[in-house]
Short mmCIF file of C-alpha atoms in Angstrom, two decimals:
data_model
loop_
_atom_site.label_atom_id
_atom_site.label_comp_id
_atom_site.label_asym_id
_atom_site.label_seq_id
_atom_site.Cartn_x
_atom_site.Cartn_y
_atom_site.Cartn_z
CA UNK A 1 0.00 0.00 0.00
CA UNK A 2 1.28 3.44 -1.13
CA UNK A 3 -1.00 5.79 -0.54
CA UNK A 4 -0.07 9.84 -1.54
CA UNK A 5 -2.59 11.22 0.54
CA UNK A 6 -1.52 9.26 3.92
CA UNK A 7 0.37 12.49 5.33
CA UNK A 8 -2.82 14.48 5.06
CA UNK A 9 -5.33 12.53 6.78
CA UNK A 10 -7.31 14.86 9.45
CA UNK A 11 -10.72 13.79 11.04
CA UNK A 12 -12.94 16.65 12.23
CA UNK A 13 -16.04 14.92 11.61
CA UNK A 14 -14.89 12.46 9.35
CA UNK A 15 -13.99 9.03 10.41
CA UNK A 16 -10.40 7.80 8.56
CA UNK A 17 -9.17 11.38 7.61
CA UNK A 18 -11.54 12.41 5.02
CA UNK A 19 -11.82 15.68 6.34
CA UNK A 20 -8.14 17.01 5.42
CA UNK A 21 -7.74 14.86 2.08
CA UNK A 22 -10.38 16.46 0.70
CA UNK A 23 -8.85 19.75 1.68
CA UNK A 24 -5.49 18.89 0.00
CA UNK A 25 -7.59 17.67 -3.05
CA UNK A 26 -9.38 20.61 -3.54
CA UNK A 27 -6.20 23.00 -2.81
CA UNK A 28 -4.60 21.57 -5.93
CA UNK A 29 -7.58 21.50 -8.31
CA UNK A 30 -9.45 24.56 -6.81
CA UNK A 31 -12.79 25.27 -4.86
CA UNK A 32 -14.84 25.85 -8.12
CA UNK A 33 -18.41 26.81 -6.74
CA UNK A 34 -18.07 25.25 -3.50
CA UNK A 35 -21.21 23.04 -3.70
CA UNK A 36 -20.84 19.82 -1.82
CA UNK A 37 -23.84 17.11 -1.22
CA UNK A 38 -23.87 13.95 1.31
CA UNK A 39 -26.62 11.28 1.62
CA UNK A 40 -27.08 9.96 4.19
CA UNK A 41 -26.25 13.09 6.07
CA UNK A 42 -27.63 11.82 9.90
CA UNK A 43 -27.53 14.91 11.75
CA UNK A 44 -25.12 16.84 9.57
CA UNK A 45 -21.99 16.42 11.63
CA UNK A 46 -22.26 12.74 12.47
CA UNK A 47 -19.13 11.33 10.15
CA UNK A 48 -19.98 13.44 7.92
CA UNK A 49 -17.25 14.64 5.22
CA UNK A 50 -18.44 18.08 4.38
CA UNK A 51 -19.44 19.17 8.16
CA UNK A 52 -15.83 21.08 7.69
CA UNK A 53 -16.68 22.62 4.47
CA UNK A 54 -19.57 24.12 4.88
CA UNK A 55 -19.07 25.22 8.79
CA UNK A 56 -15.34 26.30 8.24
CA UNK A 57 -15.02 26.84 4.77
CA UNK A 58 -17.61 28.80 3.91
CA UNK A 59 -18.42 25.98 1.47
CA UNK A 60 -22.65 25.43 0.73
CA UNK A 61 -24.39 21.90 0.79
CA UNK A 62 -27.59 19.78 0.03
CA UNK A 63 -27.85 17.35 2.75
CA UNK A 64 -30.29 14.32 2.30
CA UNK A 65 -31.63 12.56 4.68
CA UNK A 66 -34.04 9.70 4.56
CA UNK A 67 -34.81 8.89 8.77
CA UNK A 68 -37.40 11.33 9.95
CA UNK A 69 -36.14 11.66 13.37
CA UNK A 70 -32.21 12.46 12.21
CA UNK A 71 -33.31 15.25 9.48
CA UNK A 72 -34.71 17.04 12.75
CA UNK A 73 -31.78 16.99 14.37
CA UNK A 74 -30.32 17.92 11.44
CA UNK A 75 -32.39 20.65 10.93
CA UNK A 76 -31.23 22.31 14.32
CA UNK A 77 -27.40 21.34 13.41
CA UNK A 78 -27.32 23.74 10.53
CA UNK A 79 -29.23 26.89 12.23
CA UNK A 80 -27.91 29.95 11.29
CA UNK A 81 -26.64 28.54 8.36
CA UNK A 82 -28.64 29.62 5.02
CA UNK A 83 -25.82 27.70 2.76
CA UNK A 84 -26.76 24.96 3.45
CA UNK A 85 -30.44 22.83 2.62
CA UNK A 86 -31.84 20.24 4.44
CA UNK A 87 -33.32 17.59 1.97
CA UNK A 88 -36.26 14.79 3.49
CA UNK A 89 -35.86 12.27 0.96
CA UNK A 90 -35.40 8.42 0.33
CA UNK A 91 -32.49 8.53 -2.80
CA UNK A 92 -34.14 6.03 -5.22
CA UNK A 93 -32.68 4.45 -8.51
CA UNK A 94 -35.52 5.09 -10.41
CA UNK A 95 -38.55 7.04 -10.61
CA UNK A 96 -39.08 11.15 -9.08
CA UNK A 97 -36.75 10.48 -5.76
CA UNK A 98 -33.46 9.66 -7.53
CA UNK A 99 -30.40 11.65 -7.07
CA UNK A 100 -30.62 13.36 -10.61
CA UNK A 101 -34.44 14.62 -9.70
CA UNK A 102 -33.77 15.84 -6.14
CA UNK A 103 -30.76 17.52 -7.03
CA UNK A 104 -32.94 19.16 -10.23
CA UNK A 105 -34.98 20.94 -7.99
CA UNK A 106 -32.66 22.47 -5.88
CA UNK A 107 -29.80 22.65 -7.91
CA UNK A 108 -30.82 23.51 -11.44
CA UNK A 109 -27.77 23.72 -13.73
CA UNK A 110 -25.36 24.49 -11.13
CA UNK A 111 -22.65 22.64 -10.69
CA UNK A 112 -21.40 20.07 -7.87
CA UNK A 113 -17.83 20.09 -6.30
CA UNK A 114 -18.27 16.92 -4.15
CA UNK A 115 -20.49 14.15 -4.08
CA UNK A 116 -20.83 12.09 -0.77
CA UNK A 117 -22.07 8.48 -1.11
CA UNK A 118 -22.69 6.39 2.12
CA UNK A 119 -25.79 4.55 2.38
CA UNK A 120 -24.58 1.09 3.96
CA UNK A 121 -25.65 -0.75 0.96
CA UNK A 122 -26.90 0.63 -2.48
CA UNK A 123 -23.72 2.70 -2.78
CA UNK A 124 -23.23 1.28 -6.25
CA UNK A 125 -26.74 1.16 -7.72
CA UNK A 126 -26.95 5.33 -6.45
CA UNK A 127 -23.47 6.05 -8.43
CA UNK A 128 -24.42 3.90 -11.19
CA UNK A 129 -28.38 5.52 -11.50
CA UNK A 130 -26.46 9.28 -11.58
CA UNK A 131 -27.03 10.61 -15.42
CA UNK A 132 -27.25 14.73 -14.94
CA UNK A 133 -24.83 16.03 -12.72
CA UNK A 134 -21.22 15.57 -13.00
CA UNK A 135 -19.48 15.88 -9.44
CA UNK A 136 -15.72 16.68 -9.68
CA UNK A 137 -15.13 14.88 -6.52
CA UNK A 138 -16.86 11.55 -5.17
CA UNK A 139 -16.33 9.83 -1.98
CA UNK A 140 -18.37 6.76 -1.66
CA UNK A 141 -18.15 3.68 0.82
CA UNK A 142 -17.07 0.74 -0.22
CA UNK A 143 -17.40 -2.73 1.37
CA UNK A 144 -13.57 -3.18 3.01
CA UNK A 145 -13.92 -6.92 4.21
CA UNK A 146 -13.76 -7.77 0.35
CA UNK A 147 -10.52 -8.11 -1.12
CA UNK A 148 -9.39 -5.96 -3.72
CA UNK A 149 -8.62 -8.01 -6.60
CA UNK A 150 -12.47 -9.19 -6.42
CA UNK A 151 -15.38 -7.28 -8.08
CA UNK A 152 -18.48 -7.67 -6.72
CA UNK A 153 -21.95 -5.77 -6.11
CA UNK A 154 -25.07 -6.90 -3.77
CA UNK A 155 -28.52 -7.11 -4.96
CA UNK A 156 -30.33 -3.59 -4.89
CA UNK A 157 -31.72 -3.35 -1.35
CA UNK A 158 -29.48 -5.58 0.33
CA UNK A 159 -27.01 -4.93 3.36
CA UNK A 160 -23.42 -5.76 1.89
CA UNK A 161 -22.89 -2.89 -0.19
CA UNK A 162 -19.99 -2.93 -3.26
CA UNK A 163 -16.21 -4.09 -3.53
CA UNK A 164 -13.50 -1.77 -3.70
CA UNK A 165 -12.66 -3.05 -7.32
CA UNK A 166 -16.33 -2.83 -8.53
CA UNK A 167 -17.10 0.74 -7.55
CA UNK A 168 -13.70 1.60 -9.37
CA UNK A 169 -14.82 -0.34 -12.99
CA UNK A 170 -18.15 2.19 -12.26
CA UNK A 171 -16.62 5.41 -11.22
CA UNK A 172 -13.94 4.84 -14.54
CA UNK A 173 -16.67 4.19 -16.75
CA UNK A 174 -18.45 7.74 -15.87
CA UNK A 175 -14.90 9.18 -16.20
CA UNK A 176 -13.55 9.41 -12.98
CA UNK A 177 -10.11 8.55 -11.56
CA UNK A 178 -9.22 6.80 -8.52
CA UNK A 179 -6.90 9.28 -6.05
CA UNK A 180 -7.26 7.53 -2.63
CA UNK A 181 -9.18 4.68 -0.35
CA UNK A 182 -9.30 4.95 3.41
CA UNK A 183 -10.70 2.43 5.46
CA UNK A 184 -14.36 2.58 4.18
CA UNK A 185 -14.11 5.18 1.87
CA UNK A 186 -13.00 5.86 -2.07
CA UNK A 187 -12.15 9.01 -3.46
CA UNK A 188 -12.10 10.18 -7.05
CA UNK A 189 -11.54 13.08 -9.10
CA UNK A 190 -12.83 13.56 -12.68
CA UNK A 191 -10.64 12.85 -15.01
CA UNK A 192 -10.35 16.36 -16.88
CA UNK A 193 -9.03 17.48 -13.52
CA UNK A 194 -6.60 14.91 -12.56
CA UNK A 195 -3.55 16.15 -14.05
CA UNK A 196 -3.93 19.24 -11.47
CA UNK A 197 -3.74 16.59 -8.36
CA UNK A 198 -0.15 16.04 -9.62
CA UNK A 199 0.10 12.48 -8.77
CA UNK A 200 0.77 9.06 -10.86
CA UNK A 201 -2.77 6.96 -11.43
CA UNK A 202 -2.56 4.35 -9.00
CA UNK A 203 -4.36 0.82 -9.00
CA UNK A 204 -7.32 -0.47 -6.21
CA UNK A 205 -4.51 -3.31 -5.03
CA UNK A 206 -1.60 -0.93 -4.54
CA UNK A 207 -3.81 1.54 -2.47
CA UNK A 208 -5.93 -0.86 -0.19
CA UNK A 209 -4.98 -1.30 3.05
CA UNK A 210 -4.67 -5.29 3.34
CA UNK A 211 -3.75 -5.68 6.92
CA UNK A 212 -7.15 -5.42 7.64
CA UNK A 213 -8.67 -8.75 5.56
CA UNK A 214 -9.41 -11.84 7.16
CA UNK A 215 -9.03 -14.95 5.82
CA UNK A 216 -10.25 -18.52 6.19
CA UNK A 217 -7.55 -21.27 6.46
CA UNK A 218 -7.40 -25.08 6.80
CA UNK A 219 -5.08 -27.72 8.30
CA UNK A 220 -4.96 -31.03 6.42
CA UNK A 221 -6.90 -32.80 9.64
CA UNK A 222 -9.85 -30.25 8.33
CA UNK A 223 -9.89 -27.81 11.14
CA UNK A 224 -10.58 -24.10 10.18
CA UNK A 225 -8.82 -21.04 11.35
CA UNK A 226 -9.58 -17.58 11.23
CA UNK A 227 -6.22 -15.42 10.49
CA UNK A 228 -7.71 -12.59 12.41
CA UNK A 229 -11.28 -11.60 14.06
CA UNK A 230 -13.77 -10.28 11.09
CA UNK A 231 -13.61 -6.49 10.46
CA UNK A 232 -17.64 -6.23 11.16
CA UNK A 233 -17.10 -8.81 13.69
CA UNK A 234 -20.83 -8.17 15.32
CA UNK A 235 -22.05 -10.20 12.49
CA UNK A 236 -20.76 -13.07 14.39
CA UNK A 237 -20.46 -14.73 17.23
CA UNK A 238 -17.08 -16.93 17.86
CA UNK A 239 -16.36 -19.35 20.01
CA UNK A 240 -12.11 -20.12 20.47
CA UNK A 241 -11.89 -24.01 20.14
CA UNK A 242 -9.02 -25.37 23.13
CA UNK A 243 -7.73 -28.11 22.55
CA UNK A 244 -7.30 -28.80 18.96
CA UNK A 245 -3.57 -29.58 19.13
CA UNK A 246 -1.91 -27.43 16.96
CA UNK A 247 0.40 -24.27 17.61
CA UNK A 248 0.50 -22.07 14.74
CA UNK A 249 1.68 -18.13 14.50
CA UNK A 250 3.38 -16.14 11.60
CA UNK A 251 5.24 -13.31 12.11
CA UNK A 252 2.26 -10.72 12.44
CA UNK A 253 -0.71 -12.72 14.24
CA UNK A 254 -1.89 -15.40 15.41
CA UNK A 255 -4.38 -17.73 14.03
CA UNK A 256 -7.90 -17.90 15.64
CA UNK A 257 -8.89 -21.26 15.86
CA UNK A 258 -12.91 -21.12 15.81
CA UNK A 259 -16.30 -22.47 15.79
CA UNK A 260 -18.95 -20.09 14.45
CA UNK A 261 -22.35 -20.70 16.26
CA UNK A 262 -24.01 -17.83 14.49
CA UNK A 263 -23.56 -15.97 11.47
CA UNK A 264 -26.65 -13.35 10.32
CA UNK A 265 -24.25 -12.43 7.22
CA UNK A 266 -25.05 -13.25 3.79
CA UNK A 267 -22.78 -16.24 3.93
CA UNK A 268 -24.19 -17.43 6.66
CA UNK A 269 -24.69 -21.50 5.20
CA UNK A 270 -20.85 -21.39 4.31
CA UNK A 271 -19.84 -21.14 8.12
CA UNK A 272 -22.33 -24.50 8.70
CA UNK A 273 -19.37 -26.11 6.70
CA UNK A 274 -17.08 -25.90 9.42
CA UNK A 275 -15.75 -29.38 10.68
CA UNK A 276 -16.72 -29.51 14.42
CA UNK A 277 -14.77 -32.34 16.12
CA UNK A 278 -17.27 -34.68 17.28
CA UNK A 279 -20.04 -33.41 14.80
CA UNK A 280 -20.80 -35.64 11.94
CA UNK A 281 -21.63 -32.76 9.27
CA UNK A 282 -23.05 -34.07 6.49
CA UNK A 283 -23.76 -33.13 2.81
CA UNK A 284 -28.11 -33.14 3.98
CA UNK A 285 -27.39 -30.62 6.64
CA UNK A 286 -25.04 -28.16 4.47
CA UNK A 287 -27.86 -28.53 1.72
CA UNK A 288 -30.75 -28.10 4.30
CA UNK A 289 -29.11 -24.71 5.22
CA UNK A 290 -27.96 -23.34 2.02
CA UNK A 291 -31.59 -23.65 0.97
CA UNK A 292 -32.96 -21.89 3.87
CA UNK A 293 -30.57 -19.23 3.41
CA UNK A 294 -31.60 -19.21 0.13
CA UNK A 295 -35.20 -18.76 1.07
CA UNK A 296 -34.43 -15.92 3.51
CA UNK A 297 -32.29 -13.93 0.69
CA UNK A 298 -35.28 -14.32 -1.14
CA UNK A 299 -37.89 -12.91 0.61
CA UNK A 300 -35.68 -9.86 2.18
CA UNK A 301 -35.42 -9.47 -2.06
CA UNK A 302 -39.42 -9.80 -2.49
CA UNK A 303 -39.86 -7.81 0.11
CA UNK A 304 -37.98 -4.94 -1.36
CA UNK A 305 -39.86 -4.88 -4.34
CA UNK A 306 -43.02 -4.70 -2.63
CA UNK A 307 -42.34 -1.53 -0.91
CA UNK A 308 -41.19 0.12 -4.30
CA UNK A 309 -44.35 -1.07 -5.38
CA UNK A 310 -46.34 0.77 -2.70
CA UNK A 311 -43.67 3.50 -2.75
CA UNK A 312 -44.73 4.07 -7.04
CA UNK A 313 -48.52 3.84 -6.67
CA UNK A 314 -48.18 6.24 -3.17
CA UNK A 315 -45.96 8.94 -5.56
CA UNK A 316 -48.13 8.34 -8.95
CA UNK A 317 -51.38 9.05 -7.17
CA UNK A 318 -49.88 11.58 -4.14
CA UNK A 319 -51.49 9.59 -1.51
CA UNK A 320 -50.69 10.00 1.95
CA UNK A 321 -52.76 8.02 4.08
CA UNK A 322 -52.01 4.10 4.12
CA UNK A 323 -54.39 0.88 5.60
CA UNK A 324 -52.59 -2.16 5.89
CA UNK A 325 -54.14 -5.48 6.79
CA UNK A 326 -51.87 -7.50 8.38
CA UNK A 327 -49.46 -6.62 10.73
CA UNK A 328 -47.34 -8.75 11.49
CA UNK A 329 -43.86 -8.00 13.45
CA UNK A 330 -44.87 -4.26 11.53
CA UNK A 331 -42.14 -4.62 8.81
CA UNK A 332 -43.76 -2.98 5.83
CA UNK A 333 -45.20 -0.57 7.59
CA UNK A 334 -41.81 0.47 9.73
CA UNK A 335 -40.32 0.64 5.59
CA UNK A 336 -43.52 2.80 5.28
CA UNK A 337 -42.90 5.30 8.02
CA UNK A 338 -41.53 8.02 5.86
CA UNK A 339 -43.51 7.50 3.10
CA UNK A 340 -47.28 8.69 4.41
CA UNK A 341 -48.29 10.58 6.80
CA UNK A 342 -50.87 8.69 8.34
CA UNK A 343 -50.67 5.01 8.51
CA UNK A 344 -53.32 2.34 9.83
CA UNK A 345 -52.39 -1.09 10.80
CA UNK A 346 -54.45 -4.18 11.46
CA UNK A 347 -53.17 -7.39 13.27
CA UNK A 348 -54.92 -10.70 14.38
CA UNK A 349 -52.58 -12.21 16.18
CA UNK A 350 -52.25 -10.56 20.04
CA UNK A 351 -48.36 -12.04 20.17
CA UNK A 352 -47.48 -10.22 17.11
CA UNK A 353 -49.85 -7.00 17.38
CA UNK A 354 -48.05 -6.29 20.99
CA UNK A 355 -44.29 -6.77 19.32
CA UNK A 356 -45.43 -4.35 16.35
CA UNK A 357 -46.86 -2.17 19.01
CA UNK A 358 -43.35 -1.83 20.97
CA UNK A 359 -41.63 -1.91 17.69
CA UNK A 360 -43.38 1.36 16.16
CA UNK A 361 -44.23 3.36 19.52
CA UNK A 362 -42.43 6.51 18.65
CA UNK A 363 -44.44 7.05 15.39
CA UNK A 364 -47.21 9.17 16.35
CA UNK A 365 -48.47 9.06 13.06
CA UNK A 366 -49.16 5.14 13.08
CA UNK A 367 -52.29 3.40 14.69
CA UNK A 368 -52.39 -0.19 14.90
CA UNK A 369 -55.26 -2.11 16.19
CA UNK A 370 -55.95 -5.76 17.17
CA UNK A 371 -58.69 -7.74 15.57
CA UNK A 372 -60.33 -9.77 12.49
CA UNK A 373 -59.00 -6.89 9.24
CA UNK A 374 -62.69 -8.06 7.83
CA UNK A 375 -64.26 -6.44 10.70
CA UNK A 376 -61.93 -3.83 12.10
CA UNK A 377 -62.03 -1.91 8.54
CA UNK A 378 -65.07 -0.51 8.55
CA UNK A 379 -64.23 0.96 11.88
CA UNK A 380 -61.37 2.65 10.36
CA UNK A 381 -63.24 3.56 6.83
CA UNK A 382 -65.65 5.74 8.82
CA UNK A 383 -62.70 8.31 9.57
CA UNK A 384 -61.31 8.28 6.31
CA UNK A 385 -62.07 11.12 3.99
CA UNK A 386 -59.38 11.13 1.34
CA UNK A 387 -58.07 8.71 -0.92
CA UNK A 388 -55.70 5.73 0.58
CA UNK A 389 -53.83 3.26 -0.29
CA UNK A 390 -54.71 -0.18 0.91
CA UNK A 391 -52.40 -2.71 1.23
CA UNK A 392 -54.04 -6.28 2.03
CA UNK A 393 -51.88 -8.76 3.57
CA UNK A 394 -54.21 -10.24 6.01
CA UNK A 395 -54.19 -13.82 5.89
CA UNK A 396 -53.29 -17.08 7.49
CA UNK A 397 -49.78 -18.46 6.58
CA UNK A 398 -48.82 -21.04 9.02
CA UNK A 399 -45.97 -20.20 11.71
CA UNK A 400 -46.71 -17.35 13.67
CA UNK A 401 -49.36 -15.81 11.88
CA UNK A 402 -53.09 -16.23 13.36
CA UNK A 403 -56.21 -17.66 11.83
CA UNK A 404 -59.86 -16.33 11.86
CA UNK A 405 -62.94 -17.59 11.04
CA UNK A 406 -61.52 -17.10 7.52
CA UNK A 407 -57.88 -17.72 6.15
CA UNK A 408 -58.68 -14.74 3.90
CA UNK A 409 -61.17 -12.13 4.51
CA UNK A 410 -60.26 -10.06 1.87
CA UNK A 411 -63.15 -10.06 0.42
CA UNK A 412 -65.00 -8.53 3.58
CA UNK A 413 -62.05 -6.10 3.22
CA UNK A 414 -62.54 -5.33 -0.27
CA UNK A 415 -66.11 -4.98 -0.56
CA UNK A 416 -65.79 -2.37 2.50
CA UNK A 417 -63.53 -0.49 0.24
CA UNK A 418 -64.94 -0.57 -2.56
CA UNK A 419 -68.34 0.36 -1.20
CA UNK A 420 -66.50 3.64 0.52
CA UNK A 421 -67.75 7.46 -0.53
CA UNK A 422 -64.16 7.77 -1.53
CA UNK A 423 -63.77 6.56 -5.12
CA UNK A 424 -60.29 6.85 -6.25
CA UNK A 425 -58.70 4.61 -3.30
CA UNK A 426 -55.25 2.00 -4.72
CA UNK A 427 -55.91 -1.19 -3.41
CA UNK A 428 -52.93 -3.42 -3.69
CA UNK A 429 -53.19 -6.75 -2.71
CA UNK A 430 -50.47 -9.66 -2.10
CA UNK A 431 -49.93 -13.04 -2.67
CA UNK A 432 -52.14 -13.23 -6.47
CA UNK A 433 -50.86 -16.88 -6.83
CA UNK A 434 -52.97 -17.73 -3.38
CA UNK A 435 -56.45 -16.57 -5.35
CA UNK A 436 -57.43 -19.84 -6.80
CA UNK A 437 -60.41 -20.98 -4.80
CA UNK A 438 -59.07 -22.61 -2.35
CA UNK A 439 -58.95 -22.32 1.75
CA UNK A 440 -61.30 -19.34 1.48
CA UNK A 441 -59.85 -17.18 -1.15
CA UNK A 442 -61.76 -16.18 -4.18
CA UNK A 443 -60.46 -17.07 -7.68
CA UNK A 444 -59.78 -14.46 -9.89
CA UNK A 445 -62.43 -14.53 -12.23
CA UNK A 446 -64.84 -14.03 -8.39
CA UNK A 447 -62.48 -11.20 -7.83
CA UNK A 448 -62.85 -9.75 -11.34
CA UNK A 449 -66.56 -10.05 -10.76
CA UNK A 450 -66.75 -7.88 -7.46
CA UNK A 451 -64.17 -5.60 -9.05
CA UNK A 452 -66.28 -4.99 -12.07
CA UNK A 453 -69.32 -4.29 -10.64
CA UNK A 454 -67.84 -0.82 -9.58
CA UNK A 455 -67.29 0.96 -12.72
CA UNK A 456 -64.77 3.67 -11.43
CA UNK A 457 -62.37 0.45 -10.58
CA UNK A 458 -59.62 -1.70 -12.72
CA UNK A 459 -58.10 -4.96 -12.19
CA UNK A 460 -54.59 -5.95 -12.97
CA UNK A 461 -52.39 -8.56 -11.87
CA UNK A 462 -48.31 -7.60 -11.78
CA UNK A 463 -45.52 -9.57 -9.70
CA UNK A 464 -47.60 -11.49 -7.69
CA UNK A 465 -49.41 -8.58 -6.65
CA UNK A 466 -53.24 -7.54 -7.59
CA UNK A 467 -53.76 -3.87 -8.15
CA UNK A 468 -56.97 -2.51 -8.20
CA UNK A 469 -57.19 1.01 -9.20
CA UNK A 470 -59.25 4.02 -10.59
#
């Protein structure tokens, strides 16, 4: 590792020295308009990388932030401070929230000095969605357990984030050069403007700091050793095994000889493969957890696309009321939080209605209530004056979830909605591939029918999901 930039490392608010890099970098190619913007900005000063431009530099700023409750404090962080704009917004890849579109409305055709990416996950996908605006400087966070000489992205929506060598083949194909990567961060500097930094192009391997990987080794009797404990090591939870007869050290550490019990990572079925001594592991078990891994990946992934389904239909009919039916442990509607400003949530099951209470108790803005979704509707219809979105999830699926009279009463739920003053409701409903006449739900040509016989009211069915709409 050779990094030029070592000798001016500085934190004020940064965390690995951001804070006086960027200073040197901007010395040598100039201020320009002093415009910087970070997402997520927490409170402003948090880790942030421009707190020390725009409070000691005179610098301005557009900082976005997507949690309610931090954009307050944020709010009060930058008092007295009319440079710089506090921005209440979830940064989307597509559609009116992403970066191109906020930036358009408060930034039109002026141009951006510095560009701070750290989202703890869609780093990549935000870069990689930016079309308008042309940053001369971009810091973004990049995932530092991954060695360098390995490109590779997460899923959109996921918790991993990007490889150092990935986010470089991105930032080089929009025209950027890499200058410098700290411990979770990558810096780069346009490529017209490069020649002013006055420094030779340097590769991802020859400036990442390596000292700081772990690796997975085996002895030939098939025990595993870790080389050092895991940079994000409260992913996991290690237990030293004694006893396993062997001594071995190199010359910088010594090797960790472990079980791991639990691991909530996205690996987490590669650990399983660990030989235990004593533990007959067997091809059945390794394939019993990679699939349930599998499955879990999955949903967190289905998920996802739900809520940008709710999130498109909220933004392309400017709803802000939600009803959801269904509960649960309050998952979609904690995604929801920032989305409408008035949420109503039905659970049947009194386990899972009191978690989902004590989950969402600082959102004002949320009622949940306890009871058959069928029934409890109506009760909630009466006070509704606007048009909402309705997303119905109630049902019976086994495990935790609780079962009525009905598996389904959706269509007690429908036909209350549909029956409402209010014509111009969205109802989305999930789960289409459950409607086929059996244990209680309609088929679709019986849903069609009830649909129909409201003539303000379409039906489509789209990714598993039936929208019903004006």
């Amino acid at each position: 590792m050779n990094r030029y930039f070592v000798e001016f490392e500085n934190n004020i608010t940064s965390q690995w020295g951001e804070d006086g890099i960027l200073e040197e970098i901007f010395r040598r190619i100039g201020d320009g308009t002093k415009m910087a913007i970070e997402f997520g900005a927490w409170d402003g000063k948090h880790c942030s990388n421009v707190w020390n431009l725009w409070n000691n530099k005179g610098w301005s700023a557009i900082l976005i932030e997507s949690e309610e409750k931090r954009v307050e404090e944020l709010k009060q962080n930058i008092e007295g401070f009319d440079n710089v704009i506090p921005v209440h917004a979830f940064v989307e890849t597509e559609g009116d929230n992403t970066l191109d579109k906020i930036l358009g409305k408060y930034l039109p055709g002026k141009k951006v000095d510095l560009l701070c990416i750290d989202v703890d996950g869609d780093d990549y996908h935000i870069l990689e969605s930016i079309e308008t605006i042309k940053p001369r400087v971009i810091v973004i966070e990049y995932n530092p357990t991954v060695p360098p000489h390995i490109d590779i992205v997460q899923a959109e929506g996921e918790y991993f984030g990007a490889s150092a060598k990935a986010l470089n083949r991105l930032a080089t194909d929009k025209g950027y050069v890499l200058v410098d990567i700290t411990s979770t961060n990558m810096i780069f500097v346009i490529d017209d403007e490069f020649q002013k930094i006055d420094i030779s192009r340097q590769t991802v391997d020859e400036l990442f700091d390596k000292s700081l990987l772990t690796y997975v080794i085996s002895g030939y009797g098939g025990y595993s050793f870790l080389t050092r404990l895991p940079r994000f090591s409260n992913f996991f939870q290690f237990r030293r095994k004694k006893k396993v007869g062997l001594s071995i050290r190199d010359k910088d550490t010594s090797c960790i000889p472990v079980i791991i019990r639990r691991n909530e990572s996205m690996l987490a079925f590669v650990s399983k493969r660990f030989h235990v001594p004593g533990t007959k592991v067997t091809w059945h078990r390794v394939l019993v957890r990679l699939i349930n891994k599998k499955r879990e990946l999955k949903f967190r992934w289905t998920h996802y696309k739900k809520q940008k389904t709710i999130r498109a239909y909220q933004k392309k009919y400017d709803i802000s009321t939600m009803l959801e039916t269904g509960t649960y442990k309050g998952d979609m509607v904690f995604k929801m939080r920032n989305v409408f400003k008035k949420i109503y949530t039905i659970e049947l099951g009194k386990k899972l209605y009191e978690d989902a209470c004590v989950r969402l108790k600082d959102f004002s803005h949320i009622t949940l209530l306890h009871g058959d979704s069928g029934e409890k509707i109506t009760e909630i219809l009466t006070s509704i004056k606007e048009p909402t979105l309705f997303w119905l999830d109630g049902h019976y699926s086994g495990g935790e979830t609780a079962l009525g009279n009905l598996e389904t009463p959706v269509i007690a739920e429908l036909k209350s909605i549909l029956k409402h003053p209010v014509k111009n409701h969205v109802i989305l409903i999930d789960d289409a591939r459950c409607f086929n006449g059996e244990k209680d739900y309609p088929t679709m040509k019986e849903l069609t029918a009830l649909v129909t016989q409201f003539s303000n009211y379409t039906l489509e069915v789209k990714n598993d999901i039936i929208r019903v709409v004006n």
